[in-house]
Coordinates of C-alpha atoms in Angstrom, one line a residue:
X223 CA 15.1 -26.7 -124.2
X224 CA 12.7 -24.5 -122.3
X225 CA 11.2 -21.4 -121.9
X226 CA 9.6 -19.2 -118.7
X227 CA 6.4 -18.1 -117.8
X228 CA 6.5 -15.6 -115.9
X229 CA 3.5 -14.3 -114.3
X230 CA 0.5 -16.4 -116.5
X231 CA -2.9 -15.9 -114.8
X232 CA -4.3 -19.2 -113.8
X233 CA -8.6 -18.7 -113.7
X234 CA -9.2 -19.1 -109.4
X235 CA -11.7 -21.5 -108.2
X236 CA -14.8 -19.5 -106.1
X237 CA -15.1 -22.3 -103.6
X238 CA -11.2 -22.6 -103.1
X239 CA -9.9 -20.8 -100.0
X240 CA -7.7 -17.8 -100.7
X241 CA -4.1 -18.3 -100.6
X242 CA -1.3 -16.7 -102.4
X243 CA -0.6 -18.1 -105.6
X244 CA 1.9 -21.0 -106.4
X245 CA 3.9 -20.0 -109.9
X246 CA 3.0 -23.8 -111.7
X247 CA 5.5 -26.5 -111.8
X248 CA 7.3 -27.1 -115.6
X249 CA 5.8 -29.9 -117.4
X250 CA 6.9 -33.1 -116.0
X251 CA 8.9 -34.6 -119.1
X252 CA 7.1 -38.0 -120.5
X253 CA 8.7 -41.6 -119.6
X254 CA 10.1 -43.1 -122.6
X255 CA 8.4 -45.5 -124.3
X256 CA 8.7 -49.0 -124.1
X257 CA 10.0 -50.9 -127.1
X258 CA 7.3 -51.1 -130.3
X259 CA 5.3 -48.5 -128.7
X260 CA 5.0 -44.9 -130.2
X261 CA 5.5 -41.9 -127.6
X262 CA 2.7 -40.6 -126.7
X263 CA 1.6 -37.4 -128.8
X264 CA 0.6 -33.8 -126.4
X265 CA -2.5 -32.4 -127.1
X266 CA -2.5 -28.9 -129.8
X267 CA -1.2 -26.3 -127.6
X268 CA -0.2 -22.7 -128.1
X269 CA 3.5 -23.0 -128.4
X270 CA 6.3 -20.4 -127.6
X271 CA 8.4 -19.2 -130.3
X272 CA 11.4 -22.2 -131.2
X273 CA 14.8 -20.9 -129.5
X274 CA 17.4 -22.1 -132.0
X275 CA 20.2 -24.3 -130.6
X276 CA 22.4 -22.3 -129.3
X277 CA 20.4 -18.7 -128.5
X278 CA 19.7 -17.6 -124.9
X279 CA 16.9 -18.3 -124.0
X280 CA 14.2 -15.0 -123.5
X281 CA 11.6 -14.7 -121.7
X282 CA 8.3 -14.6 -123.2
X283 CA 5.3 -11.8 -122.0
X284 CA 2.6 -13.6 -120.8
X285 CA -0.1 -13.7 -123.3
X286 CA -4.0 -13.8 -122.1
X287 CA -5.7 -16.8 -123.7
X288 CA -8.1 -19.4 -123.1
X289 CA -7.2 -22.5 -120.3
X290 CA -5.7 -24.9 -121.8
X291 CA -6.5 -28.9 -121.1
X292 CA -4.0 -30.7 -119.4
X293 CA -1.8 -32.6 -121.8
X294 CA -3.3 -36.6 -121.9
X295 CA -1.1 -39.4 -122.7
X296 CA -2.4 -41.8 -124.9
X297 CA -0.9 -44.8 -126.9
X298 CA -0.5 -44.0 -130.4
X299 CA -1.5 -48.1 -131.0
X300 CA -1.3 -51.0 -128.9
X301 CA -1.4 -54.2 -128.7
X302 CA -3.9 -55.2 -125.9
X303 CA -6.4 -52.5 -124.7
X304 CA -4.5 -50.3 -122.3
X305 CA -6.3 -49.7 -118.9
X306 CA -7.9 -46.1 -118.7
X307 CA -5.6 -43.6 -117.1
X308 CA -6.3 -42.2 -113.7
X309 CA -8.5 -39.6 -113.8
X310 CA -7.1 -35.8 -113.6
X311 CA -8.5 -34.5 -110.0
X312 CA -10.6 -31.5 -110.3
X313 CA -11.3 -29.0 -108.0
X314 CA -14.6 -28.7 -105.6
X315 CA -17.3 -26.9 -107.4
X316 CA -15.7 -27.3 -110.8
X317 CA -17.7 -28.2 -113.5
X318 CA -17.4 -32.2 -114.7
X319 CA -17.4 -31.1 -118.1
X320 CA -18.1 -28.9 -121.1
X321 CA -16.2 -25.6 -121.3
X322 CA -13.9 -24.4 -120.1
X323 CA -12.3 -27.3 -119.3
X324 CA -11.2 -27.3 -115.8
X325 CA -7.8 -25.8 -114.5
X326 CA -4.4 -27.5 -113.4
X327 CA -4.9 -28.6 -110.2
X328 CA -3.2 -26.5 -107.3
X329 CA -2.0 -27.9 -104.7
X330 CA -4.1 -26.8 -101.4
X331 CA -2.4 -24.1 -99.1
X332 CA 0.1 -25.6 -96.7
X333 CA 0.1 -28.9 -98.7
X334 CA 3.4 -30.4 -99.4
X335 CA 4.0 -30.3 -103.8
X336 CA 5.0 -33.1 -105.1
X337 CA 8.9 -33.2 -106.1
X338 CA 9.3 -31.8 -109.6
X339 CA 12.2 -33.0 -111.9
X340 CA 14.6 -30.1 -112.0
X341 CA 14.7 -28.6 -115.6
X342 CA 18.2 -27.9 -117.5
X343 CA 19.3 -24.5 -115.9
X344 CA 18.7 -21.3 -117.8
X345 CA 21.0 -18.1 -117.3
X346 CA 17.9 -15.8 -116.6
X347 CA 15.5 -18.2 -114.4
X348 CA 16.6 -15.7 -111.6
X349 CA 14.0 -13.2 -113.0
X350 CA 11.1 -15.1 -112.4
X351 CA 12.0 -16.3 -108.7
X352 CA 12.6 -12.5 -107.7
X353 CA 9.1 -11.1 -109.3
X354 CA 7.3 -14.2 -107.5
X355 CA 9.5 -13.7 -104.1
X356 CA 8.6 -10.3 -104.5
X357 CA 4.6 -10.6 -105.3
X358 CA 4.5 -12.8 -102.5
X359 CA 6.0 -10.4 -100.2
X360 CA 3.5 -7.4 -101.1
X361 CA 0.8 -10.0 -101.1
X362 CA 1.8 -10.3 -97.6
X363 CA 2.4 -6.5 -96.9
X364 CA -1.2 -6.1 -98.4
X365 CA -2.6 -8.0 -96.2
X366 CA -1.1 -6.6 -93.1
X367 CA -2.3 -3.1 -94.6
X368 CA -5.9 -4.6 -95.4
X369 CA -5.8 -5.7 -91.9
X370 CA -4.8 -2.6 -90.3
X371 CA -7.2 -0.8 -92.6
X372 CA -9.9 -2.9 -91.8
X373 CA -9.5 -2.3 -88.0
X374 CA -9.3 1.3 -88.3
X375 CA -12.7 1.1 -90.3
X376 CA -14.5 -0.7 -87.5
X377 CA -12.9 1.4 -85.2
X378 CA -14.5 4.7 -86.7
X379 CA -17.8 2.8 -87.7
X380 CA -19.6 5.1 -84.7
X381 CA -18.7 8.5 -85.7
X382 CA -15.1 10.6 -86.0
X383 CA -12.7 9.7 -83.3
X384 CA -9.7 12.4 -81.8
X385 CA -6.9 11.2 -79.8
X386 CA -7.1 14.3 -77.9
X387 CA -7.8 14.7 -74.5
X388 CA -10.6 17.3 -73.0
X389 CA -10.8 18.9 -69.8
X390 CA -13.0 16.7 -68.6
X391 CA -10.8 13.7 -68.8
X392 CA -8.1 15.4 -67.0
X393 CA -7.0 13.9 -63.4
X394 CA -9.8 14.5 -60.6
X395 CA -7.1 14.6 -58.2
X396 CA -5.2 17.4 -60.3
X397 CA -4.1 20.8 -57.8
X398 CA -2.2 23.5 -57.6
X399 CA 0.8 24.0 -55.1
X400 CA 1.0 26.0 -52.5
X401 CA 3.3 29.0 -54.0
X402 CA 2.5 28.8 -57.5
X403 CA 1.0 32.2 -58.7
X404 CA -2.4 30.5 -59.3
X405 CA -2.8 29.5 -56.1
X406 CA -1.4 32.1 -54.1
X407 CA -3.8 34.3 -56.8
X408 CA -7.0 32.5 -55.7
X409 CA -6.7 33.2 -51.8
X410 CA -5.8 36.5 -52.1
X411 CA -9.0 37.3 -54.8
X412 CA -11.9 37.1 -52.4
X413 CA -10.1 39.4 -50.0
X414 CA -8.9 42.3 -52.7
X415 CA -11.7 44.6 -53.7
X416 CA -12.3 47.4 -56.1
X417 CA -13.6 50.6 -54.8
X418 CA -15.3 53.4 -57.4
X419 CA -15.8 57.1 -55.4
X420 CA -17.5 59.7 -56.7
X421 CA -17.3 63.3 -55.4
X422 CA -20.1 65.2 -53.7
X423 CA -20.5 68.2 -56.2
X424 CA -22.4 68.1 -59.9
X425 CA -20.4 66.2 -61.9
X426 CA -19.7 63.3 -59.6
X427 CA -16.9 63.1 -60.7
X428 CA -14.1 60.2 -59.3
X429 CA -12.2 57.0 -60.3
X430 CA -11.8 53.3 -59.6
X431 CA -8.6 52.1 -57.2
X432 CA -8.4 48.9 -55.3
X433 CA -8.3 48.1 -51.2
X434 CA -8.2 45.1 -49.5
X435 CA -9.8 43.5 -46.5
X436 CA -7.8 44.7 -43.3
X437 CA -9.9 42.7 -40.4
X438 CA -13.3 41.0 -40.0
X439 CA -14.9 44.1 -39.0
X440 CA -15.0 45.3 -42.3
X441 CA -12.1 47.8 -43.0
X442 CA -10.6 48.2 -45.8
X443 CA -7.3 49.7 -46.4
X444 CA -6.3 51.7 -49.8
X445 CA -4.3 54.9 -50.8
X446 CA -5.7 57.9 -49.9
X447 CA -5.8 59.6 -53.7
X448 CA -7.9 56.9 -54.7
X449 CA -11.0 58.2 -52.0
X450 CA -9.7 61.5 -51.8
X451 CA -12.5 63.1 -54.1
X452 CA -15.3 61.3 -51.6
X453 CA -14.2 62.4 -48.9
X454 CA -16.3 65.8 -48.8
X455 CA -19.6 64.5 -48.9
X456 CA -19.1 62.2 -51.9
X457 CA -20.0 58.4 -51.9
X458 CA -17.9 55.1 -52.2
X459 CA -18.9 51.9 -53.6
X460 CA -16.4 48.4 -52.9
X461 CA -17.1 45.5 -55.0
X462 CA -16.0 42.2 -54.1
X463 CA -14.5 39.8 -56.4
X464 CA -17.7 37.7 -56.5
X465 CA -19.8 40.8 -57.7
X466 CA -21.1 41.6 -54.7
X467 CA -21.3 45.5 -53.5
X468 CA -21.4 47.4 -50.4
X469 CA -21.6 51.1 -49.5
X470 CA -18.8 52.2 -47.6
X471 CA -17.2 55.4 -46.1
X472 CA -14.3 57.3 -45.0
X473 CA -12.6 56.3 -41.5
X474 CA -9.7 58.4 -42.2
X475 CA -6.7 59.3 -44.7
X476 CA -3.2 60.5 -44.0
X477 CA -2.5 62.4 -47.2
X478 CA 1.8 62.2 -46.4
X479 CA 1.5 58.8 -46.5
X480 CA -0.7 58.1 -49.1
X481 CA -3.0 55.6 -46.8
X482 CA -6.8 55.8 -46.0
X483 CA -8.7 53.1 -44.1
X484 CA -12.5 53.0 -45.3
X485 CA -15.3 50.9 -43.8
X486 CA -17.9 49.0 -45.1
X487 CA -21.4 50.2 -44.1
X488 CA -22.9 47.1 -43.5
X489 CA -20.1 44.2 -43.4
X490 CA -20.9 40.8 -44.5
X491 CA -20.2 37.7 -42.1
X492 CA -16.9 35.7 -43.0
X493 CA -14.9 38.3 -44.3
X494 CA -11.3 36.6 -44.7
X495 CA -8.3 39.7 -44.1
X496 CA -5.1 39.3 -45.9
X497 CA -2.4 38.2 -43.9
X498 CA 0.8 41.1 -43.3
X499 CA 3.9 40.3 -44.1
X500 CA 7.4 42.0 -42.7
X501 CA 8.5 44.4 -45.5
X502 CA 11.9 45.0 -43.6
X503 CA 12.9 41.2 -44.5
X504 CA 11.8 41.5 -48.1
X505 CA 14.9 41.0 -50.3
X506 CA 15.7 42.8 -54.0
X507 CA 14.8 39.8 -56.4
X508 CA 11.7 38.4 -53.9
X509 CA 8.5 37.3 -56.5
X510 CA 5.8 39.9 -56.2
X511 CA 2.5 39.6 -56.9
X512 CA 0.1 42.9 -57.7
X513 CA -3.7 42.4 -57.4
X514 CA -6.0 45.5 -58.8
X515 CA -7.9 47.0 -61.6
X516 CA -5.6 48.8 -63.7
X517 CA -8.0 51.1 -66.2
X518 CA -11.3 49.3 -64.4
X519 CA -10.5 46.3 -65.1
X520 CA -11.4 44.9 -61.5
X521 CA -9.7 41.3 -60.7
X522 CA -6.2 41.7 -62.7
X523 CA -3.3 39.9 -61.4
X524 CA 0.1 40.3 -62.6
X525 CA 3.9 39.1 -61.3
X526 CA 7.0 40.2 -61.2
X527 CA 10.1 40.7 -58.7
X528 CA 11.4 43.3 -56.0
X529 CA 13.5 45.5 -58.0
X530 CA 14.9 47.8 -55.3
X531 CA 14.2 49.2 -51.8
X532 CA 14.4 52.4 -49.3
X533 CA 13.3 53.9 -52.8
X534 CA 12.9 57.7 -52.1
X535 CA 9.7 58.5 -54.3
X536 CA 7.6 61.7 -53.8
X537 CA 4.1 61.8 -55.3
X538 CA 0.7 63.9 -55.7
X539 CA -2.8 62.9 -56.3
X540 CA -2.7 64.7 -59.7
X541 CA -5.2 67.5 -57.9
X542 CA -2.5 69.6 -56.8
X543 CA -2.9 68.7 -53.0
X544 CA -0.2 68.3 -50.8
X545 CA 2.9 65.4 -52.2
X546 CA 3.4 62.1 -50.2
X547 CA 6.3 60.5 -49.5
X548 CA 7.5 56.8 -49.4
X549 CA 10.7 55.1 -48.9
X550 CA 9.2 52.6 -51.4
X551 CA 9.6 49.2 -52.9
X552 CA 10.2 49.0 -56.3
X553 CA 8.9 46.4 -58.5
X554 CA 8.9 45.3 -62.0
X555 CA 4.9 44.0 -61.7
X556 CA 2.6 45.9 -64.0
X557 CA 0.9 48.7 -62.1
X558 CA -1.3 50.9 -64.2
X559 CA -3.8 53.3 -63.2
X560 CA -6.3 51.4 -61.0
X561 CA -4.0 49.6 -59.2
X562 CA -4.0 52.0 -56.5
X563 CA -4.5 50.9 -53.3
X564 CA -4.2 47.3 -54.1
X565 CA -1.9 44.5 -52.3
X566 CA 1.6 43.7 -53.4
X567 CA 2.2 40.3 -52.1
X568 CA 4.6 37.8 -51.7
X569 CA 5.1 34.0 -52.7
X570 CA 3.5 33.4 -49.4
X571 CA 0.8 35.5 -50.4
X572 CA 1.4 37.7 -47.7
X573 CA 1.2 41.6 -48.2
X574 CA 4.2 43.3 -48.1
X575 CA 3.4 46.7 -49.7
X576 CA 0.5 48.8 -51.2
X577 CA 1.0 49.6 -55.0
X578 CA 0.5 53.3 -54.8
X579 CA 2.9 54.9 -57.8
X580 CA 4.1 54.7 -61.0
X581 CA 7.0 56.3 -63.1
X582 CA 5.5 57.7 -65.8
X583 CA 7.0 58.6 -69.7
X584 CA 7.3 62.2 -68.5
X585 CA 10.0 61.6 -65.8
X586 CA 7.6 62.5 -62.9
X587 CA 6.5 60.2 -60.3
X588 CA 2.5 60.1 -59.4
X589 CA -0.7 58.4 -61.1
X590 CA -0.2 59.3 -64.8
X591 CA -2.4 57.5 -67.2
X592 CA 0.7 56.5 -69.2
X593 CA 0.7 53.0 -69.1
X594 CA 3.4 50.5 -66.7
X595 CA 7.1 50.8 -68.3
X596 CA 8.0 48.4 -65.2
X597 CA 8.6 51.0 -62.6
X598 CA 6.0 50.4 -59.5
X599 CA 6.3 51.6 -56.5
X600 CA 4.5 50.2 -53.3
X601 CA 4.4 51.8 -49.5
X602 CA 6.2 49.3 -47.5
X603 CA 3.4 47.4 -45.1
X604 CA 5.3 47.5 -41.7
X605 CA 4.8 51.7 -42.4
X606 CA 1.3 50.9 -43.8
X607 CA -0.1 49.0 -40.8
X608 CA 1.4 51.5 -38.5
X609 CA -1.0 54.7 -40.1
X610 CA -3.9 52.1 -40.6
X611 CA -3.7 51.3 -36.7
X612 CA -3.3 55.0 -36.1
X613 CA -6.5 56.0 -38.4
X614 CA -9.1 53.6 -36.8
X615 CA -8.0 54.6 -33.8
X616 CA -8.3 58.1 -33.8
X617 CA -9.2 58.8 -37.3
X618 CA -6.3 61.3 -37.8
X619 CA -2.8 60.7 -38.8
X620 CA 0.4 61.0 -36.9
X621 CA 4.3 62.0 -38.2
X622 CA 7.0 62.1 -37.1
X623 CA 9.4 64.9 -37.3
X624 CA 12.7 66.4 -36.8
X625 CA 11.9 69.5 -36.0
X626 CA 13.3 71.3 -38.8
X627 CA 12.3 73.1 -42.6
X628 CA 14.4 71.7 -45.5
X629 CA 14.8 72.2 -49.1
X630 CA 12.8 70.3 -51.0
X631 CA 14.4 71.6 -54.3
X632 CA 18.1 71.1 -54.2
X633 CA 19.3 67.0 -55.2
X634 CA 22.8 65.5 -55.2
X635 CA 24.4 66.8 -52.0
X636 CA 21.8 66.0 -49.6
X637 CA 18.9 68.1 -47.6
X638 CA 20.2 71.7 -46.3
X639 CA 18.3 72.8 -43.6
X640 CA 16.5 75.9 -45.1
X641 CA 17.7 79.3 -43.4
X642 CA 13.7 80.7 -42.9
X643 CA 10.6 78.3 -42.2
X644 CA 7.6 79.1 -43.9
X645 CA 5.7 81.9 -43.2
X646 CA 8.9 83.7 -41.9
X647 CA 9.2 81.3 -39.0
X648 CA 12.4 79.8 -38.0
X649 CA 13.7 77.1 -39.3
X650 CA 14.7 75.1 -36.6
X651 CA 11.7 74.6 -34.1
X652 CA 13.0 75.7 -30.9
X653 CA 13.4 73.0 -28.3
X654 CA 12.2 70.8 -31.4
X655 CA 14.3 67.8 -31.7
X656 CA 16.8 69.2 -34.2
X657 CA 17.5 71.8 -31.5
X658 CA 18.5 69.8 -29.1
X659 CA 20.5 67.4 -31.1
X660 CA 22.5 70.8 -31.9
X661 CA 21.6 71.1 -35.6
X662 CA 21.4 74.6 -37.1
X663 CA 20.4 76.6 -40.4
X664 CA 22.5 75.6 -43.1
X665 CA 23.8 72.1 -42.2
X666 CA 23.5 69.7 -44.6
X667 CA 21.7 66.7 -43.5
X668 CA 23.8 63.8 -45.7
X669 CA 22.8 60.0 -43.6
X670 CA 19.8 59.4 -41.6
X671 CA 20.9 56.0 -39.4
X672 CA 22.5 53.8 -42.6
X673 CA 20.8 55.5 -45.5
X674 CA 22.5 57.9 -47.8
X675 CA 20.7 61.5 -47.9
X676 CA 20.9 62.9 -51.2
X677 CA 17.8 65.6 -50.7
X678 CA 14.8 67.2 -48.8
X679 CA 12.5 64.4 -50.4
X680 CA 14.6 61.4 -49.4
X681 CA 14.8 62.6 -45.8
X682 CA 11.5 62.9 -45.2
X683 CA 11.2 59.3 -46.9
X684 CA 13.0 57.8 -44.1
X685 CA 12.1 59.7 -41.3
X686 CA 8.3 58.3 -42.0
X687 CA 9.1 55.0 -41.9
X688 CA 9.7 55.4 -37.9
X689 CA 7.5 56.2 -35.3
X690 CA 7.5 59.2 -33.0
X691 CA 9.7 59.0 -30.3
X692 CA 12.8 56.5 -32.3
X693 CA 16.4 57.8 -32.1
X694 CA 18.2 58.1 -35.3
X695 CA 21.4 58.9 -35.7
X696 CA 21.4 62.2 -38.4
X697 CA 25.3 62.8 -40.3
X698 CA 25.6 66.2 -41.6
X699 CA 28.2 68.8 -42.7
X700 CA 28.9 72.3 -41.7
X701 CA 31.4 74.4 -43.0
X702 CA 33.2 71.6 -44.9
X703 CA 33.0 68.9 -41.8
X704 CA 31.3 66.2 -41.3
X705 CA 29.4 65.6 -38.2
X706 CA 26.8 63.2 -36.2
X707 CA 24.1 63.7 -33.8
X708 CA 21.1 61.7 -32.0
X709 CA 18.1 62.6 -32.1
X710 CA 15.0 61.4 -31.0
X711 CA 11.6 62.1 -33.3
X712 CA 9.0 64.3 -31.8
X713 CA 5.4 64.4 -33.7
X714 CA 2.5 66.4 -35.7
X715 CA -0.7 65.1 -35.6
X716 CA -3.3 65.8 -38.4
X717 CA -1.6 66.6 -42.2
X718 CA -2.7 70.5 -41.2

């Protein structure tokens, strides 16, 4: 009859490697004694509590206490001496004698143990052989974590460490593609420029807008409110995107169209021009790109798409000068105040319009200081290019016309040829081109080529995006029918 000992500690050796403990064999039971001889008697030992024949047998809870000697055989009486028994081995290091008496020898780590009698088999031994398969296996977790921990502490000996990756460790080689806003963004930059103009009187008064670079000799083209006020003896100030500034002045502005070309006073070398594109092959849902200073802040980029086209938009300078008219492009890119003059390009980077307008809270088009609501308007380039052209040439602009005085007020059912000109004159110009295409007073003018006419505004739109001297093809109504005639755009020079 036996009982467990589960878990008691067993004193370690210091000079004895480390190794996971080995739960200590049961006592080996002692040979039987030969006849006449008296078993040999164990040593005093702290005994578990008897077990009665008969009761389970319960685990005892290990009880801290002094080593305890080996037990040592010894005849009780013999006959003839008896040879001295082997001695026990001891550990290295341990003492030879005195006390404590040395521990139960452990078998080394890796060492085979010497096969143990099996003991009579007890209901609960399981207990015991779990907690020691399971002390072994956190012994062994343990050390994995006191490994791993132990790395990780050498690892941050020098100072805290960040898996994070800085800027500076990013790929040398790293670009960005042709196309991509950033890129198209940083070509066009150098070439946009924002221009401050101050008027000639007292107050100085003006504003900021935004050009761009037209050609190598320094032109610069913009809208014509945004130089307006310095163009009487004022003064006008461009600012590159690098900081750099130049005086500049006024070649010449075509208030109808909303364009003026100014020229840099004294043009640096290397100046790069934005390329045109075509406007007339620009597509409703093409990226756009707007480059400006909206409220003075010079260098502002922002994106968006082509909303519409042939928009009919009417604006003023907000001085209460004469209205300009555009068949526009609409787009969704931020335009605020300050973005006047500036490029609207395309994923190419190529211009295909000048931001000039915005639709304001109020319901009125023209430069309000309301802020975008996603309603831009831009002068189409092809038209653009042709009054730039026109203004370096001659420094004056030229329209072209139809000949005839509509109503600018009426909407919805197209633009009526007004029965009196201003200043009493008629309104048909004699031998003008409306004349001779046989339109009179009072027809309603409701197609110019393929665009729906739906007023005076809207005419005049699409008769500026041709040049003097193009044949259109005008639909009208008189007297409840609907007619068509040719005819060929003659031309006003100056916006007198």
């Amino acid at each position: 009859m036996s009982t467990e000992n589960e878990g008691t500690p067993v004193p370690a050796d210091p000079a004895a490697p480390s190794a996971p403990p080995t739960p200590p064999a049961p006592p080996t039971p002692a040979p039987a004694a030969p006849a006449g001889e008296t078993a040999p008697q164990e040593a005093p030992r702290t005994a578990p509590p008897e077990v009665s024949p008969g009761d389970e047998p319960t685990a005892v809870q290990p009880t801290v206490q002094a080593p305890v000697q080996p037990p040592v055989q010894a005849p009780a009486e013999a006959p003839a001496p008896a040879p001295a028994p082997a001695p026990e081995p001891v550990a290295a290091g341990a003492p030879a004698g005195g006390w404590p008496p040395p521990p139960p020898t452990v078998p080394a780590w890796g060492a085979p143990q010497q096969p143990v009698p099996a003991a009579p088999a007890a209901p609960r031994r399981r207990t015991g052989g779990l907690v020691a398969a399971v002390l072994v296996a956190s012994l062994v977790a343990g050390g994995i974590g006191g490994g791993i921990g132990y790395w990780a502490a050498e690892r941050g000996d020098n100072g805290f460490s960040s898996t994070t990756v800085s800027s500076g460790q990013a790929p040398a080689s790293f670009k960005r593609d042709p196309g991509t806003v950033a890129a198209v963004a940083a070509k066009a930059l150098p070439s946009v420029v924002t221009i401050q103009a101050k008027s000639g009187g007292q107050d100085g008064e003006g504003g900021t807008g935004t050009g761009f670079v037209y050609d190598q000799e320094g032109h610069i083209v913009t809208n014509n409110h945004v130089v307006a006020s310095a163009a009487d003896g004022g003064t006008l100030s461009v600012t590159f995107s690098d900081g750099k500034t130049y005086d500049a002045e006024v070649v010449g502005r075509a208030e109808g169209y909303d364009v003026a070309v100014i020229k840099l006073k004294d043009a640096p070398k290397g100046l790069t021009p934005l390329a045109l594109g075509d406007s007339d092959k620009v597509a409703v849902g093409d990226s756009t790109i707007a480059i400006g200073a909206p409220f003075g802040l010079s260098n502002t980029v922002t994106t968006g798409i082509v909303s519409a086209k042939n928009r009919p938009v009417a604006s003023g300078d907000g001085s209460g000068g004469s209205s300009s008219y555009m068949s526009a492009l609409q787009t969704d890119a931020s335009i605020n105040p300050g973005n006047s003059g500036g490029p609207l390009l395309d994923a190419s980077g190529a211009v295909i319009g000048i931001n000039s307008a915005i639709q304001s809270t109020s319901g009125g088009f023209g430069q309000s200081q309301a802020g975008s609501i996603g309603l831009g308007f831009a002068i189409p380039v092809n038209q653009a290019k042709n009054v730039a052209q026109q203004l370096i040439k001659t420094g004056k602009p030229v329209y072209p016309v139809i000949g005839a005085t509509v109503n600018m007020q009426e909407k919805g059912q197209g633009a009526t040829i007004a029965t009196q000109g201003s200043g009493g004159t008629a309104s048909v110009t004699p031998d003008g081109p409306a004349a001779k295409a046989g339109l009179k007073a009072g027809d309603v003018i409701t197609g110019f080529d393929d665009h729906p006419i739906d007023s005076g505004p809207t005419l005049i739109s699409e008769i500026w995006t041709h040049k003097p001297g193009d044949s259109v093809k005008i639909t009208y109504e008189r007297d409840g029918k609907t007619g068509t005639a040719t005819v060929v755009l003659g031309e006003r020079t100056g916006d007198s």
